[in-house]
Coordinates of C-alpha atoms in Angstrom, one line a residue:
M1 CA 4.8 -19.3 15.1
E2 CA 3.6 -22.8 12.1
L3 CA 0.6 -20.8 10.2
K4 CA -2.9 -22.9 10.6
Q5 CA -5.0 -23.5 7.6
A6 CA -7.2 -22.1 6.2
V7 CA -10.5 -23.2 4.8
V8 CA -13.2 -21.4 1.8
S9 CA -15.7 -21.2 4.4
D10 CA -13.1 -19.5 6.9
L11 CA -13.4 -16.6 3.8
V12 CA -17.7 -16.0 5.0
W13 CA -16.4 -12.3 5.1
F14 CA -15.8 -11.6 1.8
K15 CA -18.6 -10.5 -1.2
H16 CA -18.6 -9.6 -4.6
E17 CA -21.1 -7.4 -4.0
N18 CA -19.3 -5.4 -1.9
Y19 CA -16.2 -5.2 -4.4
Q20 CA -18.4 -4.5 -7.1
A21 CA -20.4 -1.8 -5.1
A22 CA -16.7 0.3 -4.1
F23 CA -15.4 -0.1 -8.0
K24 CA -17.9 1.5 -9.7
S25 CA -17.7 5.3 -8.3
M26 CA -13.5 4.8 -8.0
A27 CA -11.7 7.4 -10.3
P28 CA -8.1 5.8 -12.4
Y29 CA -5.9 7.3 -10.4
E30 CA -8.0 5.7 -6.5
W31 CA -6.2 2.7 -8.2
A32 CA -3.4 3.4 -6.9
D33 CA -4.2 4.3 -3.3
I34 CA -6.1 1.6 -3.1
L35 CA -3.1 -1.2 -4.5
S36 CA -1.3 1.4 -1.8
Q37 CA -2.7 0.6 1.2
R38 CA -3.8 -2.8 0.6
L39 CA 0.1 -2.9 -0.1
T40 CA 2.2 -1.5 2.6
I41 CA -0.8 -3.6 5.1
R42 CA -0.6 -6.6 3.8
N43 CA 3.3 -6.5 3.9
A44 CA 3.2 -5.2 8.1
V45 CA 0.6 -8.4 8.4
N46 CA 3.0 -10.3 7.7
S47 CA 6.4 -8.5 10.1
E48 CA 6.2 -10.7 12.9
I49 CA 6.9 -7.8 14.3
F50 CA 3.5 -6.7 14.0
H51 CA 2.4 -9.5 15.3
E52 CA 5.4 -9.5 18.4
A53 CA 4.0 -5.8 18.9
G54 CA -0.1 -6.3 19.9
Y55 CA -0.8 -3.6 16.2
R56 CA -4.0 -4.0 15.1
A57 CA -4.7 -2.8 11.2
P58 CA -8.0 -0.6 10.7
L59 CA -8.0 -1.4 6.9
Y60 CA -8.7 -4.9 8.2
D61 CA -11.2 -4.3 9.8
S62 CA -12.8 -1.8 6.9
I63 CA -12.6 -5.2 5.0
V64 CA -14.4 -8.1 7.0
N65 CA -17.0 -5.5 7.6
G66 CA -17.5 -4.9 4.3
E67 CA -15.9 -1.3 3.7
I68 CA -13.5 -1.9 0.7
K69 CA -13.4 2.0 -0.5
T70 CA -11.9 4.0 3.0
S71 CA -8.8 5.8 3.8
E72 CA -9.3 6.5 7.2
I73 CA -6.9 5.8 10.0
G74 CA -7.5 4.4 13.3
D75 CA -7.2 6.8 16.7
S76 CA -5.7 3.8 18.9
D77 CA -1.7 4.5 20.1
N78 CA -1.9 0.0 18.8
S79 CA -3.2 1.1 15.4
F80 CA -1.1 0.8 12.4
S81 CA -1.3 3.5 10.2
Y82 CA -0.5 2.7 6.8
G83 CA 0.8 5.8 6.2
D84 CA 3.6 4.7 7.8
Y85 CA 6.5 4.8 4.3
T86 CA 9.0 3.3 5.5
A87 CA 7.5 -0.2 3.7
F88 CA 8.7 1.4 0.4
W89 CA 11.9 0.3 0.1
D90 CA 11.9 -2.0 2.6
A91 CA 9.0 -3.9 3.7
E92 CA 10.5 -6.2 6.4
H93 CA 11.8 -2.7 8.0
V94 CA 8.6 -1.3 10.4
V95 CA 9.9 1.7 12.5
Q96 CA 7.7 3.6 14.9
N97 CA 9.6 6.2 15.8
V98 CA 11.8 7.8 12.9
R99 CA 10.2 8.0 9.5
P100 CA 10.6 10.5 7.1
V101 CA 7.8 13.2 6.5
S102 CA 5.3 12.3 3.7
V103 CA 4.3 15.7 1.2
A104 CA 1.0 14.8 4.3
D105 CA 2.7 16.2 6.1
A106 CA 4.5 18.7 5.5
A107 CA 1.4 20.4 4.0
W108 CA -0.5 19.9 7.5
L109 CA 2.7 21.6 9.0
S110 CA 3.2 24.6 5.8
D111 CA 0.8 27.3 5.1
E112 CA 2.4 27.5 1.9
L113 CA 2.5 23.7 1.1
A114 CA -1.2 24.2 2.2
G115 CA -2.1 26.4 -0.1
R116 CA -0.6 23.7 -3.3
K117 CA -3.7 21.4 -3.1
S118 CA -2.2 19.9 -6.8
L119 CA 0.5 19.2 -4.9
V120 CA -1.0 16.6 -2.3
D121 CA -3.8 15.7 -4.1
D122 CA -0.9 13.8 -6.5
H123 CA 1.7 12.8 -3.9
D124 CA 0.7 12.6 -0.4
V125 CA 1.5 9.3 0.1
Y126 CA 4.5 9.1 -1.1
P127 CA 8.1 10.7 1.2
I128 CA 9.0 14.8 0.7
D129 CA 12.9 14.2 0.3
F130 CA 11.5 11.6 -3.1
L131 CA 10.1 15.0 -4.9
M132 CA 12.9 17.3 -4.5
N133 CA 15.6 17.4 -6.6
Q134 CA 18.9 16.8 -3.6
K135 CA 21.3 14.6 -6.5
Y136 CA 23.8 16.9 -4.8
L137 CA 22.8 17.9 -1.9
P138 CA 21.0 15.0 -0.4
F139 CA 19.1 15.8 3.5
A140 CA 16.2 14.0 4.6
T141 CA 13.0 15.4 6.6
L142 CA 11.9 13.2 9.2
M143 CA 9.9 13.0 12.4
I144 CA 10.9 11.8 15.5
M145 CA 8.2 10.7 18.3
L146 CA 9.9 11.7 21.0
D147 CA 8.2 10.4 22.8
A148 CA 10.2 7.1 22.8
P149 CA 13.2 6.5 24.9
D150 CA 16.1 7.5 23.2
D151 CA 18.7 3.8 22.3
V152 CA 14.4 3.1 20.6
I153 CA 15.5 5.7 18.6
L154 CA 18.8 5.6 18.1
D155 CA 17.9 2.3 17.4
E156 CA 16.2 2.7 15.0
L157 CA 18.0 5.7 13.7
K158 CA 20.7 3.7 13.4
K159 CA 18.9 1.0 10.9
F160 CA 17.0 3.8 9.3
L161 CA 19.4 5.5 7.7
P162 CA 21.2 2.6 5.0
R163 CA 17.9 1.5 3.7
Y164 CA 16.5 5.2 3.4
R165 CA 19.9 6.7 1.2
A166 CA 19.8 3.6 -0.5
A167 CA 15.6 4.5 -1.4
M168 CA 16.8 8.1 -2.7
K169 CA 18.9 7.4 -4.8
S170 CA 17.1 4.2 -6.8
S171 CA 14.1 5.8 -6.7
N172 CA 14.8 10.6 -6.9
D173 CA 13.9 10.5 -10.4
T174 CA 11.4 7.8 -10.7
M175 CA 8.2 9.7 -10.4
V176 CA 9.5 13.0 -12.7
S177 CA 11.4 11.2 -15.3
N178 CA 7.2 9.3 -15.5
F179 CA 4.8 11.8 -15.4
N180 CA 5.0 12.9 -18.5
G181 CA 4.1 8.7 -19.8
K182 CA 0.6 7.8 -21.3
F183 CA -2.1 6.8 -19.0
S184 CA -3.7 3.6 -19.9
S185 CA -6.9 1.4 -18.3
V186 CA -5.0 -1.7 -19.4
D187 CA -4.3 -2.2 -16.0
I188 CA -6.6 -0.9 -14.3
D189 CA -9.4 -3.3 -16.5
K190 CA -7.2 -6.3 -15.6
L191 CA -7.0 -5.1 -11.7
K192 CA -10.8 -5.5 -12.0
T193 CA -10.6 -8.7 -14.2
Y194 CA -8.3 -10.2 -12.1
K195 CA -10.1 -9.3 -8.4
I196 CA -6.7 -7.8 -7.4
I197 CA -8.1 -5.4 -4.9
E198 CA -9.8 -8.8 -3.2
C199 CA -6.9 -11.5 -3.9
L200 CA -5.0 -8.8 -1.4
D201 CA -7.7 -8.4 1.5
I202 CA -7.9 -12.3 1.5
Q203 CA -4.2 -11.8 1.7
I204 CA -4.6 -9.1 4.5
W205 CA -7.7 -11.7 5.8
L206 CA -3.9 -14.8 6.4
G207 CA -1.9 -12.3 8.1
V208 CA -3.3 -11.3 10.1
N209 CA -4.3 -14.5 11.2
R210 CA -1.9 -16.0 10.8
A211 CA -3.0 -18.4 8.3
K212 CA -2.4 -20.5 4.6
I213 CA -4.6 -21.0 1.7
T214 CA -4.1 -23.2 -0.9
D215 CA -4.0 -21.9 -4.2
A216 CA -7.4 -24.6 -5.0
N217 CA -9.5 -22.4 -2.6
I218 CA -8.3 -18.2 -3.1
A219 CA -9.0 -19.6 -6.4
S220 CA -13.1 -21.2 -5.5
V221 CA -13.7 -17.9 -3.3
L222 CA -12.5 -15.3 -6.5
F223 CA -13.2 -17.2 -9.1
P224 CA -16.6 -19.0 -8.5
D225 CA -18.0 -19.3 -11.9
R226 CA -14.8 -20.9 -13.8
V227 CA -13.9 -24.4 -14.2
D228 CA -10.4 -24.6 -14.8
A229 CA -10.3 -20.8 -12.2
Q230 CA -7.6 -23.1 -9.9
T231 CA -5.4 -22.9 -13.5
Y232 CA -5.9 -19.2 -14.4
F233 CA -5.4 -17.9 -10.2
S234 CA -2.3 -19.4 -10.6
Q235 CA -1.0 -18.7 -14.6
T236 CA -2.1 -15.7 -14.2
V237 CA -3.7 -13.4 -11.4
K238 CA -0.3 -14.6 -9.9
P239 CA 2.0 -12.9 -12.4
F240 CA 0.3 -9.9 -12.7
L241 CA -0.5 -9.6 -8.9
K242 CA 3.4 -9.6 -8.4
K243 CA 3.5 -7.1 -11.0
V244 CA 1.4 -4.0 -10.2
T245 CA 2.2 -4.5 -5.6
D246 CA 5.1 -3.0 -6.6
R247 CA 6.0 0.1 -5.6
E248 CA 7.2 1.9 -9.0
F249 CA 3.4 0.2 -10.9
I250 CA 0.8 1.7 -8.3
G251 CA 3.2 5.1 -8.5
Q252 CA 3.8 5.1 -12.5
V253 CA -0.3 4.4 -11.9
S254 CA -1.0 7.6 -9.6
I255 CA 0.6 10.1 -11.8
K256 CA -0.3 9.5 -14.6
A257 CA -4.2 9.1 -14.0
R258 CA -3.8 12.0 -12.0
S259 CA -1.9 14.0 -14.3
V260 CA -4.6 13.2 -17.1
H261 CA -7.9 13.0 -14.2
N262 CA -6.6 16.3 -13.1
K263 CA -6.7 17.7 -16.7
G264 CA -9.7 17.2 -16.8
K265 CA -11.0 20.4 -14.4

């Protein structure tokens, strides 16, 4: 489907003050959370599956209503949850009936894990398999929606297995190997300065509304006080955006920032 051309006046919902107010109270580790939410939804709303199935994104509703810092998920059966972990390794691979069990899921199901609050706080957005040493005994802990027809479940599982094997092989040790790294606030300062969350929210709006926008227009919205807004956006902001909207980067920021946060308690 051809995308319509959006203009500045279409972004009437966008207000800088909403973001400034939300960011004032955000701890460093929360930047990883908000990035993770935005990245998953941005990728989802740009997929044909999202539009063909008629999903809606509760985060999108919050964004256009000026609620920037939110983690609530809608209750509708026809909503796309930004807790769908399949997007970790393949943005185009979105399944609804077969997915890995997250640490938060496991804690909800297990009294033993539920008592280990620090584990859930640190890693709730990750599949629990990614945190377990499975080098010699690889296995997957899955959630399967049994209400779905057998052929749908089997088809999703067939597509899921090779991708998840590859993801586990490359990501199994990433979080552990980076846990002791030093946390730097430099990247978070850049997230604010370059208005990365604001940019992602505009991209989410474009995805939901099947629209596109020029660099010149998005730059004028994000940086209205800069005379070089378009050049600044194209040459500085976009390369940094590509760097920080990466699952490995987000995971490292989350672990390092949460580690510092927990030690300070």
